[in-house]
PDB file of C-alpha atoms and ligand atoms in Angstrom:
ATOM      1  CA  UNK A   1       0.030   0.054   0.003  1.00 33.00           C
ATOM      2  CA  UNK A   2       1.387   3.237  -0.807  1.00 34.00           C
ATOM      3  CA  UNK A   3       0.929   6.220   1.578  1.00 32.00           C
ATOM      4  CA  UNK A   4       1.164   9.665   0.530  1.00 35.00           C
ATOM      5  CA  UNK A   5       3.891  11.663   2.629  1.00 34.00           C
ATOM      6  CA  UNK A   6       1.877  14.961   2.138  1.00 34.00           C
ATOM      7  CA  UNK A   7      -0.077  15.837   5.358  1.00 35.00           C
ATOM      8  CA  UNK A   8      -3.923  16.010   4.560  1.00 32.00           C
ATOM      9  CA  UNK A   9      -6.156  18.712   5.560  1.00 32.00           C
ATOM     10  CA  UNK A  10      -9.351  18.133   7.190  1.00 30.00           C
ATOM     11  CA  UNK A  11     -12.186  20.599   6.761  1.00 29.00           C
ATOM     12  CA  UNK A  12     -11.851  21.900  10.369  1.00 31.00           C
ATOM     13  CA  UNK A  13      -8.590  23.533   9.980  1.00 33.00           C
ATOM     14  CA  UNK A  14      -6.982  20.498  11.837  1.00 37.00           C
ATOM     15  CA  UNK A  15      -3.944  19.090   9.789  1.00 38.00           C
ATOM     16  CA  UNK A  16      -3.539  15.486  10.455  1.00 37.00           C
ATOM     17  CA  UNK A  17      -0.145  14.067   9.298  1.00 36.00           C
ATOM     18  CA  UNK A  18      -0.899  11.107   7.088  1.00 32.00           C
ATOM     19  CA  UNK A  19       2.720   9.825   6.942  1.00 34.00           C
ATOM     20  CA  UNK A  20       3.042  10.204  10.802  1.00 33.00           C
ATOM     21  CA  UNK A  21      -0.122   8.054  11.286  1.00 34.00           C
ATOM     22  CA  UNK A  22       1.204   5.336   9.274  1.00 34.00           C
ATOM     23  CA  UNK A  23       4.818   5.578  10.641  1.00 38.00           C
ATOM     24  CA  UNK A  24       4.677   2.361  12.583  1.00 40.00           C
ATOM     25  CA  UNK A  25       6.376  -0.377  10.490  1.00 40.00           C
ATOM     26  CA  UNK A  26       4.706  -3.711  10.682  1.00 42.00           C
ATOM     27  CA  UNK A  27       6.457  -6.198  12.955  1.00 41.00           C
ATOM     28  CA  UNK A  28       8.221  -3.540  14.938  1.00 45.00           C
ATOM     29  CA  UNK A  29       7.288  -2.615  18.543  1.00 49.00           C
ATOM     30  CA  UNK A  30       5.069   0.175  18.697  1.00 54.00           C
ATOM     31  CA  UNK A  31       7.356   2.801  20.400  1.00 62.00           C
ATOM     32  CA  UNK A  32       6.109   6.172  21.210  1.00 70.00           C
ATOM     33  CA  UNK A  33       5.589   8.757  19.711  1.00 76.00           C
ATOM     34  CA  UNK A  34       3.392   7.423  17.206  1.00 87.00           C
ATOM     35  CA  UNK A  35       1.787  10.350  15.430  1.00 95.00           C
ATOM     36  CA  UNK A  36       1.140  14.148  15.515  1.00 97.00           C
ATOM     37  CA  UNK A  37      -1.617  16.758  14.976  1.00 97.00           C
ATOM     38  CA  UNK A  38      -1.588  20.364  14.126  1.00 97.00           C
ATOM     39  CA  UNK A  39      -4.103  23.244  14.988  1.00 96.00           C
ATOM     40  CA  UNK A  40      -3.377  26.335  12.679  1.00 96.00           C
ATOM     41  CA  UNK A  41      -5.149  29.256  13.955  1.00 96.00           C
ATOM     42  CA  UNK A  42      -6.972  31.566  11.207  1.00 95.00           C
ATOM     43  CA  UNK A  43      -5.099  34.529   9.408  1.00 94.00           C
ATOM     44  CA  UNK A  44      -6.985  36.797  11.819  1.00 92.00           C
ATOM     45  CA  UNK A  45      -5.350  35.006  14.684  1.00 93.00           C
ATOM     46  CA  UNK A  46      -1.873  35.126  13.303  1.00 93.00           C
ATOM     47  CA  UNK A  47      -1.861  31.854  11.236  1.00 95.00           C
ATOM     48  CA  UNK A  48      -0.052  30.248  14.294  1.00 97.00           C
ATOM     49  CA  UNK A  49       0.608  26.458  14.408  1.00 98.00           C
ATOM     50  CA  UNK A  50       0.496  24.355  17.456  1.00 98.00           C
ATOM     51  CA  UNK A  51       1.501  20.899  17.141  1.00 98.00           C
ATOM     52  CA  UNK A  52       0.645  18.059  19.331  1.00 98.00           C
ATOM     53  CA  UNK A  53       2.998  14.905  19.442  1.00 98.00           C
ATOM     54  CA  UNK A  54       0.950  11.639  20.343  1.00 97.00           C
ATOM     55  CA  UNK A  55       2.319   8.368  22.417  1.00 96.00           C
ATOM     56  CA  UNK A  56       0.157   5.758  23.139  1.00 95.00           C
ATOM     57  CA  UNK A  57      -1.435   7.288  26.200  1.00 96.00           C
ATOM     58  CA  UNK A  58       0.392  10.541  26.635  1.00 97.00           C
ATOM     59  CA  UNK A  59       0.953  13.750  24.445  1.00 98.00           C
ATOM     60  CA  UNK A  60       3.497  16.726  24.224  1.00 98.00           C
ATOM     61  CA  UNK A  61       2.088  20.106  22.931  1.00 98.00           C
ATOM     62  CA  UNK A  62       4.291  22.558  21.205  1.00 98.00           C
ATOM     63  CA  UNK A  63       3.281  26.083  21.347  1.00 98.00           C
ATOM     64  CA  UNK A  64       0.168  27.698  23.061  1.00 98.00           C
ATOM     65  CA  UNK A  65      -1.409  30.211  20.450  1.00 98.00           C
ATOM     66  CA  UNK A  66      -2.173  33.909  21.220  1.00 97.00           C
ATOM     67  CA  UNK A  67      -5.857  34.048  21.657  1.00 98.00           C
ATOM     68  CA  UNK A  68      -8.055  32.392  23.966  1.00 98.00           C
ATOM     69  CA  UNK A  69     -10.417  30.985  21.448  1.00 98.00           C
ATOM     70  CA  UNK A  70      -7.596  29.296  19.485  1.00 98.00           C
ATOM     71  CA  UNK A  71      -6.093  27.921  22.580  1.00 98.00           C
ATOM     72  CA  UNK A  72      -9.420  26.406  23.696  1.00 98.00           C
ATOM     73  CA  UNK A  73      -9.513  24.734  20.215  1.00 98.00           C
ATOM     74  CA  UNK A  74      -6.200  23.432  20.921  1.00 98.00           C
ATOM     75  CA  UNK A  75      -7.172  22.016  24.250  1.00 98.00           C
ATOM     76  CA  UNK A  76     -10.325  20.383  22.531  1.00 98.00           C
ATOM     77  CA  UNK A  77      -7.815  18.726  20.075  1.00 97.00           C
ATOM     78  CA  UNK A  78      -5.770  17.310  22.876  1.00 98.00           C
ATOM     79  CA  UNK A  79      -8.953  16.034  24.524  1.00 98.00           C
ATOM     80  CA  UNK A  80     -10.285  14.588  21.398  1.00 97.00           C
ATOM     81  CA  UNK A  81      -7.055  12.280  21.107  1.00 96.00           C
ATOM     82  CA  UNK A  82      -7.903  10.702  24.471  1.00 96.00           C
ATOM     83  CA  UNK A  83      -4.240  11.318  25.593  1.00 97.00           C
ATOM     84  CA  UNK A  84      -3.017  12.657  28.770  1.00 98.00           C
ATOM     85  CA  UNK A  85      -1.436  16.101  28.122  1.00 98.00           C
ATOM     86  CA  UNK A  86       1.940  15.758  30.095  1.00 98.00           C
ATOM     87  CA  UNK A  87       4.159  18.469  28.639  1.00 98.00           C
ATOM     88  CA  UNK A  88       3.733  21.779  26.793  1.00 98.00           C
ATOM     89  CA  UNK A  89       6.876  22.976  25.112  1.00 98.00           C
ATOM     90  CA  UNK A  90       7.394  26.810  24.137  1.00 98.00           C
ATOM     91  CA  UNK A  91       9.580  27.251  21.341  1.00 98.00           C
ATOM     92  CA  UNK A  92      10.253  31.208  21.791  1.00 98.00           C
ATOM     93  CA  UNK A  93       9.182  34.071  23.713  1.00 98.00           C
ATOM     94  CA  UNK A  94       6.745  35.889  21.129  1.00 98.00           C
ATOM     95  CA  UNK A  95       3.291  36.291  22.589  1.00 98.00           C
ATOM     96  CA  UNK A  96       1.593  34.487  19.682  1.00 97.00           C
ATOM     97  CA  UNK A  97       3.064  31.393  20.989  1.00 98.00           C
ATOM     98  CA  UNK A  98       2.472  31.567  24.798  1.00 98.00           C
ATOM     99  CA  UNK A  99      -0.370  33.989  25.848  1.00 98.00           C
ATOM    100  CA  UNK A 100      -3.038  31.450  25.309  1.00 98.00           C
ATOM    101  CA  UNK A 101      -1.344  28.974  27.547  1.00 98.00           C
ATOM    102  CA  UNK A 102      -3.515  30.003  30.675  1.00 98.00           C
ATOM    103  CA  UNK A 103      -6.444  28.338  28.760  1.00 98.00           C
ATOM    104  CA  UNK A 104      -4.684  25.047  28.027  1.00 98.00           C
ATOM    105  CA  UNK A 105      -3.217  24.875  31.571  1.00 98.00           C
ATOM    106  CA  UNK A 106      -6.700  25.342  33.247  1.00 98.00           C
ATOM    107  CA  UNK A 107      -7.996  22.472  31.026  1.00 98.00           C
ATOM    108  CA  UNK A 108      -5.004  20.086  31.770  1.00 98.00           C
ATOM    109  CA  UNK A 109      -3.706  21.471  35.242  1.00 98.00           C
ATOM    110  CA  UNK A 110      -1.313  18.577  35.519  1.00 98.00           C
ATOM    111  CA  UNK A 111       0.670  19.286  32.343  1.00 98.00           C
ATOM    112  CA  UNK A 112       4.061  20.955  33.101  1.00 98.00           C
ATOM    113  CA  UNK A 113       4.656  23.797  30.848  1.00 98.00           C
ATOM    114  CA  UNK A 114       8.480  23.997  29.737  1.00 98.00           C
ATOM    115  CA  UNK A 115      11.110  25.904  27.482  1.00 98.00           C
ATOM    116  CA  UNK A 116      14.796  26.060  27.188  1.00 98.00           C
ATOM    117  CA  UNK A 117      16.096  28.032  30.206  1.00 98.00           C
ATOM    118  CA  UNK A 118      16.969  30.990  27.950  1.00 98.00           C
ATOM    119  CA  UNK A 119      13.680  31.179  26.514  1.00 98.00           C
ATOM    120  CA  UNK A 120      11.785  30.724  29.982  1.00 98.00           C
ATOM    121  CA  UNK A 121      13.806  33.620  31.375  1.00 98.00           C
ATOM    122  CA  UNK A 122      12.766  35.775  28.282  1.00 98.00           C
ATOM    123  CA  UNK A 123       9.079  34.730  28.807  1.00 98.00           C
ATOM    124  CA  UNK A 124       9.184  35.436  32.575  1.00 98.00           C
ATOM    125  CA  UNK A 125      10.766  38.955  31.787  1.00 98.00           C
ATOM    126  CA  UNK A 126       8.584  39.755  28.580  1.00 98.00           C
ATOM    127  CA  UNK A 127       5.180  38.337  29.365  1.00 98.00           C
ATOM    128  CA  UNK A 128       3.560  40.782  31.684  1.00 98.00           C
ATOM    129  CA  UNK A 129       4.077  43.637  29.117  1.00 98.00           C
ATOM    130  CA  UNK A 130       3.291  41.594  26.131  1.00 98.00           C
ATOM    131  CA  UNK A 131      -0.010  40.509  27.792  1.00 98.00           C
ATOM    132  CA  UNK A 132      -0.856  44.359  28.819  1.00 98.00           C
ATOM    133  CA  UNK A 133      -0.051  45.610  25.200  1.00 97.00           C
ATOM    134  CA  UNK A 134      -2.102  42.878  23.515  1.00 97.00           C
ATOM    135  CA  UNK A 135      -4.966  43.272  25.700  1.00 98.00           C
ATOM    136  CA  UNK A 136      -4.976  46.888  25.025  1.00 97.00           C
ATOM    137  CA  UNK A 137      -5.224  45.977  21.363  1.00 95.00           C
ATOM    138  CA  UNK A 138      -7.583  42.957  21.565  1.00 96.00           C
ATOM    139  CA  UNK A 139      -9.305  43.041  24.805  1.00 97.00           C
ATOM    140  CA  UNK A 140     -10.503  39.983  26.439  1.00 97.00           C
ATOM    141  CA  UNK A 141      -9.621  37.863  23.404  1.00 98.00           C
ATOM    142  CA  UNK A 142      -6.288  37.644  25.211  1.00 98.00           C
ATOM    143  CA  UNK A 143      -6.337  35.722  28.545  1.00 97.00           C
ATOM    144  CA  UNK A 144      -5.763  37.883  31.797  1.00 96.00           C
ATOM    145  CA  UNK A 145      -3.612  35.163  33.526  1.00 97.00           C
ATOM    146  CA  UNK A 146      -0.245  34.280  32.664  1.00 97.00           C
ATOM    147  CA  UNK A 147       1.383  30.744  33.173  1.00 97.00           C
ATOM    148  CA  UNK A 148       4.914  30.226  34.479  1.00 97.00           C
ATOM    149  CA  UNK A 149       7.034  28.483  32.103  1.00 98.00           C
ATOM    150  CA  UNK A 150       9.589  26.298  33.806  1.00 98.00           C
ATOM    151  CA  UNK A 151      13.263  26.112  32.525  1.00 98.00           C
ATOM    152  CA  UNK A 152      13.950  22.686  31.281  1.00 98.00           C
ATOM    153  CA  UNK A 153      16.778  20.920  33.214  1.00 96.00           C
ATOM    154  CA  UNK A 154      18.113  19.089  29.908  1.00 93.00           C
ATOM    155  CA  UNK A 155      17.748  19.570  26.068  1.00 95.00           C
ATOM    156  CA  UNK A 156      15.094  17.041  25.778  1.00 97.00           C
ATOM    157  CA  UNK A 157      11.539  16.073  26.598  1.00 97.00           C
ATOM    158  CA  UNK A 158      10.507  12.661  27.427  1.00 96.00           C
ATOM    159  CA  UNK A 159       7.400  10.996  26.043  1.00 97.00           C
ATOM    160  CA  UNK A 160       6.665   7.514  27.141  1.00 95.00           C
ATOM    161  CA  UNK A 161      10.454   6.764  27.692  1.00 94.00           C
ATOM    162  CA  UNK A 162      11.366   8.196  24.246  1.00 95.00           C
ATOM    163  CA  UNK A 163      13.428  11.454  23.928  1.00 96.00           C
ATOM    164  CA  UNK A 164      12.311  14.442  21.973  1.00 97.00           C
ATOM    165  CA  UNK A 165      15.313  16.737  21.334  1.00 98.00           C
ATOM    166  CA  UNK A 166      15.142  20.337  21.866  1.00 98.00           C
ATOM    167  CA  UNK A 167      17.454  22.121  19.237  1.00 98.00           C
ATOM    168  CA  UNK A 168      18.796  25.554  20.003  1.00 97.00           C
ATOM    169  CA  UNK A 169      18.564  28.209  21.083  1.00 98.00           C
ATOM    170  CA  UNK A 170      19.595  29.911  17.935  1.00 98.00           C
ATOM    171  CA  UNK A 171      18.641  32.714  15.547  1.00 98.00           C
ATOM    172  CA  UNK A 172      15.075  32.341  13.934  1.00 98.00           C
ATOM    173  CA  UNK A 173      12.801  35.355  13.799  1.00 98.00           C
ATOM    174  CA  UNK A 174      14.094  36.258  16.984  1.00 98.00           C
ATOM    175  CA  UNK A 175      17.566  35.700  18.519  1.00 98.00           C
ATOM    176  CA  UNK A 176      16.643  33.016  21.017  1.00 98.00           C
ATOM    177  CA  UNK A 177      14.626  30.567  19.487  1.00 98.00           C
ATOM    178  CA  UNK A 178      14.151  26.679  19.583  1.00 98.00           C
ATOM    179  CA  UNK A 179      12.628  23.802  17.692  1.00 98.00           C
ATOM    180  CA  UNK A 180      11.681  20.423  18.754  1.00 98.00           C
ATOM    181  CA  UNK A 181      13.046  17.214  16.887  1.00 98.00           C
ATOM    182  CA  UNK A 182      11.163  14.005  17.020  1.00 97.00           C
ATOM    183  CA  UNK A 183      13.602  11.549  15.770  1.00 96.00           C
ATOM    184  CA  UNK A 184      11.130   8.469  15.983  1.00 94.00           C
ATOM    185  CA  UNK A 185       8.738  10.187  13.483  1.00 96.00           C
ATOM    186  CA  UNK A 186      11.499  12.260  11.575  1.00 97.00           C
ATOM    187  CA  UNK A 187       9.232  15.236  12.584  1.00 98.00           C
ATOM    188  CA  UNK A 188      10.675  18.729  13.080  1.00 98.00           C
ATOM    189  CA  UNK A 189       8.209  20.979  15.009  1.00 98.00           C
ATOM    190  CA  UNK A 190      10.246  24.045  13.540  1.00 98.00           C
ATOM    191  CA  UNK A 191       8.508  27.055  15.571  1.00 98.00           C
ATOM    192  CA  UNK A 192       9.393  30.310  14.071  1.00 98.00           C
ATOM    193  CA  UNK A 193      12.515  29.077  12.186  1.00 98.00           C
ATOM    194  CA  UNK A 194      10.098  28.123   9.428  1.00 98.00           C
ATOM    195  CA  UNK A 195       6.988  29.830   7.900  1.00 98.00           C
ATOM    196  CA  UNK A 196       4.859  28.828   5.102  1.00 97.00           C
ATOM    197  CA  UNK A 197       2.669  31.060   2.777  1.00 97.00           C
ATOM    198  CA  UNK A 198       2.610  33.935   5.239  1.00 97.00           C
ATOM    199  CA  UNK A 199       4.961  37.097   5.883  1.00 98.00           C
ATOM    200  CA  UNK A 200       7.916  36.606   8.058  1.00 98.00           C
ATOM    201  CA  UNK A 201       8.525  38.720  11.308  1.00 97.00           C
ATOM    202  CA  UNK A 202      11.598  40.335  10.038  1.00 98.00           C
ATOM    203  CA  UNK A 203      11.447  43.188  12.742  1.00 96.00           C
ATOM    204  CA  UNK A 204      14.041  41.428  14.844  1.00 97.00           C
ATOM    205  CA  UNK A 205      16.208  40.468  11.812  1.00 97.00           C
ATOM    206  CA  UNK A 206      17.263  43.618  10.482  1.00 95.00           C
ATOM    207  CA  UNK A 207      20.932  43.071  10.618  1.00 95.00           C
ATOM    208  CA  UNK A 208      22.958  41.125   7.889  1.00 95.00           C
ATOM    209  CA  UNK A 209      24.371  39.020  10.989  1.00 97.00           C
ATOM    210  CA  UNK A 210      20.802  38.097  12.222  1.00 97.00           C
ATOM    211  CA  UNK A 211      19.736  37.298   8.459  1.00 98.00           C
ATOM    212  CA  UNK A 212      22.772  35.015   8.025  1.00 98.00           C
ATOM    213  CA  UNK A 213      22.204  33.613  11.527  1.00 98.00           C
ATOM    214  CA  UNK A 214      18.872  32.573  10.430  1.00 98.00           C
ATOM    215  CA  UNK A 215      20.000  30.930   7.415  1.00 98.00           C
ATOM    216  CA  UNK A 216      22.509  29.038   9.351  1.00 98.00           C
ATOM    217  CA  UNK A 217      19.711  27.793  11.635  1.00 98.00           C
ATOM    218  CA  UNK A 218      17.821  26.573   8.672  1.00 98.00           C
ATOM    219  CA  UNK A 219      20.986  24.864   7.408  1.00 98.00           C
ATOM    220  CA  UNK A 220      21.421  23.098  10.705  1.00 98.00           C
ATOM    221  CA  UNK A 221      17.646  21.824  10.898  1.00 98.00           C
ATOM    222  CA  UNK A 222      17.641  20.505   7.360  1.00 98.00           C
ATOM    223  CA  UNK A 223      20.745  18.650   8.114  1.00 98.00           C
ATOM    224  CA  UNK A 224      18.610  16.524  10.679  1.00 98.00           C
ATOM    225  CA  UNK A 225      16.835  15.274   7.455  1.00 97.00           C
ATOM    226  CA  UNK A 226      13.201  15.787   8.657  1.00 98.00           C
ATOM    227  CA  UNK A 227      10.436  14.073   6.605  1.00 97.00           C
ATOM    228  CA  UNK A 228       7.677  16.194   8.216  1.00 97.00           C
ATOM    229  CA  UNK A 229       8.206  19.823   9.072  1.00 98.00           C
ATOM    230  CA  UNK A 230       5.574  21.935  11.034  1.00 98.00           C
ATOM    231  CA  UNK A 231       6.250  25.687  10.423  1.00 98.00           C
ATOM    232  CA  UNK A 232       5.374  28.347  13.253  1.00 98.00           C
ATOM    233  CA  UNK A 233       2.952  29.927  10.913  1.00 98.00           C
ATOM    234  CA  UNK A 234       1.241  28.880   7.676  1.00 96.00           C
ATOM    235  CA  UNK A 235      -1.384  29.429   5.112  1.00 95.00           C
ATOM    236  CA  UNK A 236      -3.501  25.929   4.971  1.00 90.00           C
ATOM    237  CA  UNK A 237      -2.434  25.282   1.533  1.00 90.00           C
ATOM    238  CA  UNK A 238       1.028  24.394   2.684  1.00 93.00           C
ATOM    239  CA  UNK A 239       1.600  20.855   4.075  1.00 93.00           C
ATOM    240  CA  UNK A 240       3.889  19.835   6.710  1.00 95.00           C
ATOM    241  CA  UNK A 241       6.914  18.918   4.641  1.00 93.00           C
ATOM    242  CA  UNK A 242      10.300  20.282   4.148  1.00 94.00           C
ATOM    243  CA  UNK A 243       9.193  22.689   1.311  1.00 94.00           C
ATOM    244  CA  UNK A 244       8.506  25.083   4.059  1.00 97.00           C
ATOM    245  CA  UNK A 245      12.340  25.593   4.384  1.00 98.00           C
ATOM    246  CA  UNK A 246      12.402  26.649   0.644  1.00 97.00           C
ATOM    247  CA  UNK A 247       9.544  29.127   1.342  1.00 97.00           C
ATOM    248  CA  UNK A 248      11.288  30.687   4.381  1.00 98.00           C
ATOM    249  CA  UNK A 249      14.662  30.919   2.345  1.00 98.00           C
ATOM    250  CA  UNK A 250      13.064  32.466  -0.718  1.00 98.00           C
ATOM    251  CA  UNK A 251      11.383  35.101   1.668  1.00 98.00           C
ATOM    252  CA  UNK A 252      14.895  35.782   3.355  1.00 98.00           C
ATOM    253  CA  UNK A 253      16.505  36.058  -0.066  1.00 98.00           C
ATOM    254  CA  UNK A 254      13.866  38.451  -1.269  1.00 98.00           C
ATOM    255  CA  UNK A 255      13.952  40.434   1.791  1.00 98.00           C
ATOM    256  CA  UNK A 256      17.708  40.865   1.414  1.00 97.00           C
ATOM    257  CA  UNK A 257      17.489  41.726  -2.229  1.00 97.00           C
ATOM    258  CA  UNK A 258      14.670  44.314  -1.750  1.00 97.00           C
ATOM    259  CA  UNK A 259      16.742  46.010   1.215  1.00 95.00           C
ATOM    260  CA  UNK A 260      19.651  46.367  -1.159  1.00 93.00           C
ATOM    261  CA  UNK A 261      17.695  48.557  -3.496  1.00 94.00           C
ATOM    262  CA  UNK A 262      14.874  50.045  -1.630  1.00 95.00           C
ATOM    263  CA  UNK A 263      15.004  53.734  -0.538  1.00 95.00           C
ATOM    264  CA  UNK A 264      11.889  54.000   1.598  1.00 95.00           C
ATOM    265  CA  UNK A 265       9.608  51.636   3.611  1.00 96.00           C
ATOM    266  CA  UNK A 266       7.161  52.179   0.910  1.00 95.00           C
ATOM    267  CA  UNK A 267       9.625  50.725  -1.598  1.00 95.00           C
ATOM    268  CA  UNK A 268      10.324  47.893   0.530  1.00 96.00           C
ATOM    269  CA  UNK A 269       6.578  47.012   1.163  1.00 97.00           C
ATOM    270  CA  UNK A 270       6.035  47.389  -2.907  1.00 97.00           C
ATOM    271  CA  UNK A 271       9.218  45.158  -3.655  1.00 97.00           C
ATOM    272  CA  UNK A 272       8.347  42.426  -1.137  1.00 97.00           C
ATOM    273  CA  UNK A 273       4.603  42.241  -2.502  1.00 97.00           C
ATOM    274  CA  UNK A 274       6.164  41.809  -6.136  1.00 97.00           C
ATOM    275  CA  UNK A 275       8.508  39.215  -5.035  1.00 97.00           C
ATOM    276  CA  UNK A 276       6.410  37.282  -2.898  1.00 97.00           C
ATOM    277  CA  UNK A 277       2.696  37.987  -3.800  1.00 96.00           C
ATOM    278  CA  UNK A 278       0.169  39.137  -1.391  1.00 94.00           C
ATOM    279  CA  UNK A 279       0.416  37.094   1.638  1.00 96.00           C
ATOM    280  CA  UNK A 280      -1.333  37.271   5.316  1.00 94.00           C
ATOM    281  CA  UNK A 281       0.205  39.130   8.094  1.00 93.00           C
ATOM    282  CA  UNK A 282       1.180  42.104   6.040  1.00 94.00           C
ATOM    283  CA  UNK A 283       1.298  44.048   8.993  1.00 93.00           C
ATOM    284  CA  UNK A 284       4.651  42.100   9.958  1.00 94.00           C
ATOM    285  CA  UNK A 285       6.164  43.590   6.652  1.00 96.00           C
ATOM    286  CA  UNK A 286       4.943  47.009   7.456  1.00 96.00           C
ATOM    287  CA  UNK A 287       6.496  46.973  10.975  1.00 94.00           C
ATOM    288  CA  UNK A 288       9.828  45.453   9.597  1.00 96.00           C
ATOM    289  CA  UNK A 289      10.124  47.824   6.715  1.00 96.00           C
ATOM    290  CA  UNK A 290       9.449  51.002   8.742  1.00 95.00           C
ATOM    291  CA  UNK A 291      12.110  49.819  11.204  1.00 94.00           C
ATOM    292  CA  UNK A 292      14.470  49.093   8.303  1.00 94.00           C
ATOM    293  CA  UNK A 293      13.872  52.207   6.383  1.00 92.00           C
ATOM    294  CA  UNK A 294      12.411  55.694   6.683  1.00 69.00           C
ATOM    295  CA  UNK A 295       8.897  55.922   5.637  1.00 57.00           C
ATOM    296  CA  UNK A 296       7.446  57.210   2.257  1.00 51.00           C
TER     297      UNK A 296
HETATM  298 ZN1  LIG B 301       5.196  33.578  15.704  1.00 52.42          ZN
END
């Protein structure tokens, strides 16, 4: 029986990894983790992905969304799998990946919420202000509670005796970013190292050093040889495959080329729209272009 390696998209916005669901080789012991699920928020909620890695009875969730409504849908997804949510891993300190965690933690109080120590320290320092700013902008759509994110003692998370590896921290769309590598499924939960079909958050990647750092991170992640790659942000037309690296690299190259010739922020926006087509999260482009160049 041949099985497509492309992820399939259900009508509910939940992406089910077809290759991962069939990743158990007949005759072998069924080791955890066994499969994965992805929830993608709508474009109005940042197109953020949360990825659930499933063992036989337990699960690990990666990233917790921005809005409470999306976090509640992620919690519903966890509940529907029938697994016990043991660990929630946060890839980096941007608010769209952790301000929804209060909702998830309330549904699954026994789950431990963790990050690499450098990420946990940033969340600890930044979260109160992020929450205040986001609630000014979006009101009660943002939870009014914060969850403490505990620093991991080791660069790994265990799921039913199997090791999932924390990669990083290193430069992504922010300087301190991590990904989760699930070797048993050849699954990379890439966080914001990889985007698919949306604008990238370039506001913190304005220097040539940062841009090259992001490319080097992609080199390292690709060398792992993942067969399934879950990006941090996506439009639903993209599957969970290494093609998301190509999209991210094309965007970085286009950004660098446009920055080399644009004279104003307006030029920059125009050139990027020409190079990449109209993409969701155009506000990301406006922020970054305005920071990189004078307006006009
Ligand atoms: Zn993000």
